[in-house]
Amino acid sequence: MQGKLQQVYRVSKELGQNSLFSGSFQLSQLSRLSSLVIANGAEIKLNFVFSTTAYHHPSITGHIDTELLVECQRCLEPMVHPVSLDFALLIDASDDDVKSFQMDTVYTDDGYLDLFEVIEDELILALPVISMHDDPTCNKHWQPDSVEQVVEKNNPFSVLETLKGK
Ligand SMILES: [Zn+2]
């Protein structure tokens, strides 16, 4: 059975129906994520299912596809950050369950789950810490005293190498 994408679900109603939900919505509908990336009118495509059997605990599992635009930290030009990620989350799990399942949980508000918030959290977690174009020469004005060299300088192992050399 195929269900329609909506923002809020009553979890008890969806659990056990094995409905596969799929659809898409606009990046602009996620304000926290929008403030972290460059607006590009991205469409966020997803499909997911509520289940009690997949993990023997109420859960939501699914897949997200989109293309976000982030700033390259070398040339400060936009670069595409493709996202294709699977997620599997318990619903309203106790701390003990989270530990024993080794899975994260989402929490409902009185039995209602805000799906957009769940998806937004997953996408924010998947953002690169440092984004740079694959092309190391994307910034023609890049100075020799580059980030790579700073990293090298601060690397404790390179300090050891220097000591060994003495
Ligand atoms: Zn770049």
PDB file of C-alpha atoms and ligand atoms in Angstrom:
ATOM      1  CA  MET A   1       0.000   0.000   0.000  1.00  0.00           C
ATOM      2  CA  GLN A   2       1.266   3.430  -0.965  1.00  0.00           C
ATOM      3  CA  GLY A   3       0.663   6.392   1.311  1.00  0.00           C
ATOM      4  CA  LYS A   4       0.729  10.093   0.660  1.00  0.00           C
ATOM      5  CA  LEU A   5       3.522  12.246   2.039  1.00  0.00           C
ATOM      6  CA  GLN A   6       2.467  14.588   4.802  1.00  0.00           C
ATOM      7  CA  GLN A   7       4.328  16.509   7.497  1.00  0.00           C
ATOM      8  CA  VAL A   8       2.806  14.989  10.636  1.00  0.00           C
ATOM      9  CA  TYR A   9       1.797  11.370  11.237  1.00  0.00           C
ATOM     10  CA  ARG A  10      -0.150   9.720  14.019  1.00  0.00           C
ATOM     11  CA  VAL A  11       2.282   6.886  14.616  1.00  0.00           C
ATOM     12  CA  SER A  12      -0.137   4.414  16.240  1.00  0.00           C
ATOM     13  CA  LYS A  13      -2.326   4.577  13.140  1.00  0.00           C
ATOM     14  CA  GLU A  14       0.547   3.974  10.696  1.00  0.00           C
ATOM     15  CA  LEU A  15       2.382   1.234  12.603  1.00  0.00           C
ATOM     16  CA  GLY A  16       1.584  -2.229  11.362  1.00  0.00           C
ATOM     17  CA  GLN A  17       0.013  -1.062   8.109  1.00  0.00           C
ATOM     18  CA  ASN A  18       3.340  -1.423   6.308  1.00  0.00           C
ATOM     19  CA  SER A  19       2.452   1.529   4.124  1.00  0.00           C
ATOM     20  CA  LEU A  20       5.305   2.751   1.998  1.00  0.00           C
ATOM     21  CA  PHE A  21       5.206   6.528   1.913  1.00  0.00           C
ATOM     22  CA  SER A  22       7.003   8.379  -0.814  1.00  0.00           C
ATOM     23  CA  GLY A  23       7.090  11.858  -2.171  1.00  0.00           C
ATOM     24  CA  SER A  24       9.085  15.037  -2.150  1.00  0.00           C
ATOM     25  CA  PHE A  25       9.057  18.495  -0.664  1.00  0.00           C
ATOM     26  CA  GLN A  26      11.087  21.672  -0.937  1.00  0.00           C
ATOM     27  CA  LEU A  27      14.268  22.472   0.969  1.00  0.00           C
ATOM     28  CA  SER A  28      12.761  25.889   1.788  1.00  0.00           C
ATOM     29  CA  GLN A  29      10.288  24.097   4.083  1.00  0.00           C
ATOM     30  CA  LEU A  30      13.180  23.183   6.405  1.00  0.00           C
ATOM     31  CA  SER A  31      14.277  26.468   7.968  1.00  0.00           C
ATOM     32  CA  ARG A  32      17.155  25.193  10.146  1.00  0.00           C
ATOM     33  CA  LEU A  33      18.752  23.330   7.241  1.00  0.00           C
ATOM     34  CA  SER A  34      18.111  26.237   4.865  1.00  0.00           C
ATOM     35  CA  SER A  35      20.165  28.515   7.124  1.00  0.00           C
ATOM     36  CA  LEU A  36      23.142  26.129   6.824  1.00  0.00           C
ATOM     37  CA  VAL A  37      23.239  25.717   3.050  1.00  0.00           C
ATOM     38  CA  ILE A  38      22.906  27.891  -0.051  1.00  0.00           C
ATOM     39  CA  ALA A  39      19.327  28.164  -1.274  1.00  0.00           C
ATOM     40  CA  ASN A  40      19.023  26.223  -4.529  1.00  0.00           C
ATOM     41  CA  GLY A  41      15.368  25.257  -4.619  1.00  0.00           C
ATOM     42  CA  ALA A  42      16.387  21.674  -3.946  1.00  0.00           C
ATOM     43  CA  GLU A  43      13.732  19.033  -3.909  1.00  0.00           C
ATOM     44  CA  ILE A  44      14.023  16.509  -1.093  1.00  0.00           C
ATOM     45  CA  LYS A  45      12.837  13.103  -2.244  1.00  0.00           C
ATOM     46  CA  LEU A  46      12.107  10.442   0.291  1.00  0.00           C
ATOM     47  CA  ASN A  47      10.418   7.171   0.968  1.00  0.00           C
ATOM     48  CA  PHE A  48       9.892   5.490   4.298  1.00  0.00           C
ATOM     49  CA  VAL A  49       7.867   2.960   6.215  1.00  0.00           C
ATOM     50  CA  PHE A  50       6.648   2.711   9.792  1.00  0.00           C
ATOM     51  CA  SER A  51       7.138  -0.727  11.277  1.00  0.00           C
ATOM     52  CA  THR A  52       6.882  -2.676  14.498  1.00  0.00           C
ATOM     53  CA  THR A  53       8.516  -5.796  13.095  1.00  0.00           C
ATOM     54  CA  ALA A  54      11.722  -4.556  11.428  1.00  0.00           C
ATOM     55  CA  TYR A  55      13.449  -4.066  14.792  1.00  0.00           C
ATOM     56  CA  HIS A  56      10.796  -5.533  17.096  1.00  0.00           C
ATOM     57  CA  HIS A  57      10.217  -1.997  18.274  1.00  0.00           C
ATOM     58  CA  PRO A  58       8.248   0.838  16.688  1.00  0.00           C
ATOM     59  CA  SER A  59      10.554   2.333  14.079  1.00  0.00           C
ATOM     60  CA  ILE A  60      10.728   4.418  10.956  1.00  0.00           C
ATOM     61  CA  THR A  61      13.119   3.451   8.176  1.00  0.00           C
ATOM     62  CA  GLY A  62      13.621   5.095   4.851  1.00  0.00           C
ATOM     63  CA  HIS A  63      15.765   6.769   2.259  1.00  0.00           C
ATOM     64  CA  ILE A  64      16.440  10.412   1.371  1.00  0.00           C
ATOM     65  CA  ASP A  65      17.758  11.757  -1.944  1.00  0.00           C
ATOM     66  CA  THR A  66      18.617  15.356  -2.637  1.00  0.00           C
ATOM     67  CA  GLU A  67      21.331  17.726  -3.808  1.00  0.00           C
ATOM     68  CA  LEU A  68      22.299  20.489  -1.410  1.00  0.00           C
ATOM     69  CA  LEU A  69      24.495  23.448  -2.271  1.00  0.00           C
ATOM     70  CA  VAL A  70      27.273  24.272   0.200  1.00  0.00           C
ATOM     71  CA  GLU A  71      30.185  26.703   0.097  1.00  0.00           C
ATOM     72  CA  CYS A  72      33.603  25.340  -0.829  1.00  0.00           C
ATOM     73  CA  GLN A  73      35.960  26.449   1.913  1.00  0.00           C
ATOM     74  CA  ARG A  74      38.857  26.770  -0.492  1.00  0.00           C
ATOM     75  CA  CYS A  75      37.366  29.025  -3.193  1.00  0.00           C
ATOM     76  CA  LEU A  76      34.132  30.112  -1.439  1.00  0.00           C
ATOM     77  CA  GLU A  77      32.159  29.161  -4.546  1.00  0.00           C
ATOM     78  CA  PRO A  78      29.073  26.973  -4.270  1.00  0.00           C
ATOM     79  CA  MET A  79      29.505  23.237  -4.660  1.00  0.00           C
ATOM     80  CA  VAL A  80      26.970  20.457  -4.939  1.00  0.00           C
ATOM     81  CA  HIS A  81      26.714  18.090  -1.986  1.00  0.00           C
ATOM     82  CA  PRO A  82      24.744  15.077  -3.207  1.00  0.00           C
ATOM     83  CA  VAL A  83      22.818  13.257  -0.515  1.00  0.00           C
ATOM     84  CA  SER A  84      21.649   9.675  -0.754  1.00  0.00           C
ATOM     85  CA  LEU A  85      21.173   8.267   2.696  1.00  0.00           C
ATOM     86  CA  ASP A  86      19.311   5.511   4.457  1.00  0.00           C
ATOM     87  CA  PHE A  87      17.959   6.046   7.911  1.00  0.00           C
ATOM     88  CA  ALA A  88      16.558   3.746  10.580  1.00  0.00           C
ATOM     89  CA  LEU A  89      15.255   5.244  13.794  1.00  0.00           C
ATOM     90  CA  LEU A  90      13.388   3.894  16.772  1.00  0.00           C
ATOM     91  CA  ILE A  91      10.267   5.744  17.846  1.00  0.00           C
ATOM     92  CA  ASP A  92       9.836   6.817  21.475  1.00  0.00           C
ATOM     93  CA  ALA A  93      12.532   4.406  22.661  1.00  0.00           C
ATOM     94  CA  SER A  94      13.872   4.467  26.204  1.00  0.00           C
ATOM     95  CA  ASP A  95      17.541   5.172  26.902  1.00  0.00           C
ATOM     96  CA  ASP A  96      17.992   1.454  27.584  1.00  0.00           C
ATOM     97  CA  ASP A  97      16.459   0.551  24.208  1.00  0.00           C
ATOM     98  CA  VAL A  98      18.694   3.043  22.417  1.00  0.00           C
ATOM     99  CA  LYS A  99      21.703   1.379  24.053  1.00  0.00           C
ATOM    100  CA  SER A 100      20.680  -2.201  23.388  1.00  0.00           C
ATOM    101  CA  PHE A 101      19.516  -1.562  19.787  1.00  0.00           C
ATOM    102  CA  GLN A 102      22.443   0.798  19.127  1.00  0.00           C
ATOM    103  CA  MET A 103      20.060   2.992  17.179  1.00  0.00           C
ATOM    104  CA  ASP A 104      18.919   6.559  17.621  1.00  0.00           C
ATOM    105  CA  THR A 105      15.364   7.350  18.495  1.00  0.00           C
ATOM    106  CA  VAL A 106      12.905  10.022  17.529  1.00  0.00           C
ATOM    107  CA  TYR A 107      10.183  11.208  19.885  1.00  0.00           C
ATOM    108  CA  THR A 108       6.566  11.827  19.117  1.00  0.00           C
ATOM    109  CA  ASP A 109       4.593  14.719  20.478  1.00  0.00           C
ATOM    110  CA  ASP A 110       1.649  12.957  22.111  1.00  0.00           C
ATOM    111  CA  GLY A 111       1.837  10.196  19.511  1.00  0.00           C
ATOM    112  CA  TYR A 112       2.308  12.542  16.557  1.00  0.00           C
ATOM    113  CA  LEU A 113       5.590  12.524  14.662  1.00  0.00           C
ATOM    114  CA  ASP A 114       6.778  15.570  12.731  1.00  0.00           C
ATOM    115  CA  LEU A 115       8.406  13.866   9.761  1.00  0.00           C
ATOM    116  CA  PHE A 116       9.947  17.050   8.365  1.00  0.00           C
ATOM    117  CA  GLU A 117      11.820  17.541  11.625  1.00  0.00           C
ATOM    118  CA  VAL A 118      13.134  13.967  11.463  1.00  0.00           C
ATOM    119  CA  ILE A 119      14.322  14.422   7.876  1.00  0.00           C
ATOM    120  CA  GLU A 120      15.833  17.816   8.661  1.00  0.00           C
ATOM    121  CA  ASP A 121      17.859  16.351  11.550  1.00  0.00           C
ATOM    122  CA  GLU A 122      19.120  13.522   9.341  1.00  0.00           C
ATOM    123  CA  LEU A 123      20.179  15.950   6.613  1.00  0.00           C
ATOM    124  CA  ILE A 124      21.925  18.296   9.051  1.00  0.00           C
ATOM    125  CA  LEU A 125      23.861  15.362  10.536  1.00  0.00           C
ATOM    126  CA  ALA A 126      24.913  14.356   7.019  1.00  0.00           C
ATOM    127  CA  LEU A 127      26.334  17.773   6.109  1.00  0.00           C
ATOM    128  CA  PRO A 128      30.087  17.686   5.535  1.00  0.00           C
ATOM    129  CA  VAL A 129      32.171  19.225   8.343  1.00  0.00           C
ATOM    130  CA  ILE A 130      34.533  20.730   5.779  1.00  0.00           C
ATOM    131  CA  SER A 131      33.396  20.988   2.178  1.00  0.00           C
ATOM    132  CA  MET A 132      35.869  21.446  -0.636  1.00  0.00           C
ATOM    133  CA  HIS A 133      35.744  20.845  -4.362  1.00  0.00           C
ATOM    134  CA  ASP A 134      37.477  17.661  -5.493  1.00  0.00           C
ATOM    135  CA  ASP A 135      39.693  19.835  -7.665  1.00  0.00           C
ATOM    136  CA  PRO A 136      42.515  21.027  -5.349  1.00  0.00           C
ATOM    137  CA  THR A 137      43.192  23.959  -7.678  1.00  0.00           C
ATOM    138  CA  CYS A 138      39.634  25.346  -7.603  1.00  0.00           C
ATOM    139  CA  ASN A 139      41.011  28.530  -6.041  1.00  0.00           C
ATOM    140  CA  LYS A 140      43.664  29.986  -8.329  1.00  0.00           C
ATOM    141  CA  HIS A 141      44.656  32.456  -5.596  1.00  0.00           C
ATOM    142  CA  TRP A 142      45.161  29.714  -3.038  1.00  0.00           C
ATOM    143  CA  GLN A 143      48.249  30.584  -1.022  1.00  0.00           C
ATOM    144  CA  PRO A 144      50.951  27.993  -0.254  1.00  0.00           C
ATOM    145  CA  ASP A 145      50.127  28.380   3.440  1.00  0.00           C
ATOM    146  CA  SER A 146      47.046  26.267   2.917  1.00  0.00           C
ATOM    147  CA  VAL A 147      44.669  24.467   5.224  1.00  0.00           C
ATOM    148  CA  GLU A 148      46.427  21.204   4.444  1.00  0.00           C
ATOM    149  CA  GLN A 149      49.690  22.649   5.716  1.00  0.00           C
ATOM    150  CA  VAL A 150      48.084  24.032   8.845  1.00  0.00           C
ATOM    151  CA  VAL A 151      46.656  20.583   9.507  1.00  0.00           C
ATOM    152  CA  GLU A 152      50.097  19.106   8.933  1.00  0.00           C
ATOM    153  CA  LYS A 153      51.679  21.575  11.361  1.00  0.00           C
ATOM    154  CA  ASN A 154      49.164  20.751  14.060  1.00  0.00           C
ATOM    155  CA  ASN A 155      49.440  17.036  13.537  1.00  0.00           C
ATOM    156  CA  PRO A 156      51.093  15.527  16.652  1.00  0.00           C
ATOM    157  CA  PHE A 157      52.701  12.816  14.506  1.00  0.00           C
ATOM    158  CA  SER A 158      54.531  15.357  12.375  1.00  0.00           C
ATOM    159  CA  VAL A 159      55.911  16.814  15.616  1.00  0.00           C
ATOM    160  CA  LEU A 160      57.177  13.346  16.480  1.00  0.00           C
ATOM    161  CA  GLU A 161      58.776  13.101  13.044  1.00  0.00           C
ATOM    162  CA  THR A 162      60.567  16.397  13.667  1.00  0.00           C
ATOM    163  CA  LEU A 163      61.840  15.184  17.034  1.00  0.00           C
ATOM    164  CA  LYS A 164      63.039  11.924  15.543  1.00  0.00           C
ATOM    165  CA  GLY A 165      64.928  13.822  12.894  1.00  0.00           C
ATOM    166  CA  LYS A 166      67.022  15.672  15.495  1.00  0.00           C
TER     167      LYS A 166
HETATM  168 ZN    ZN B   1      36.393  25.261  -4.464  1.00  0.00          ZN
END
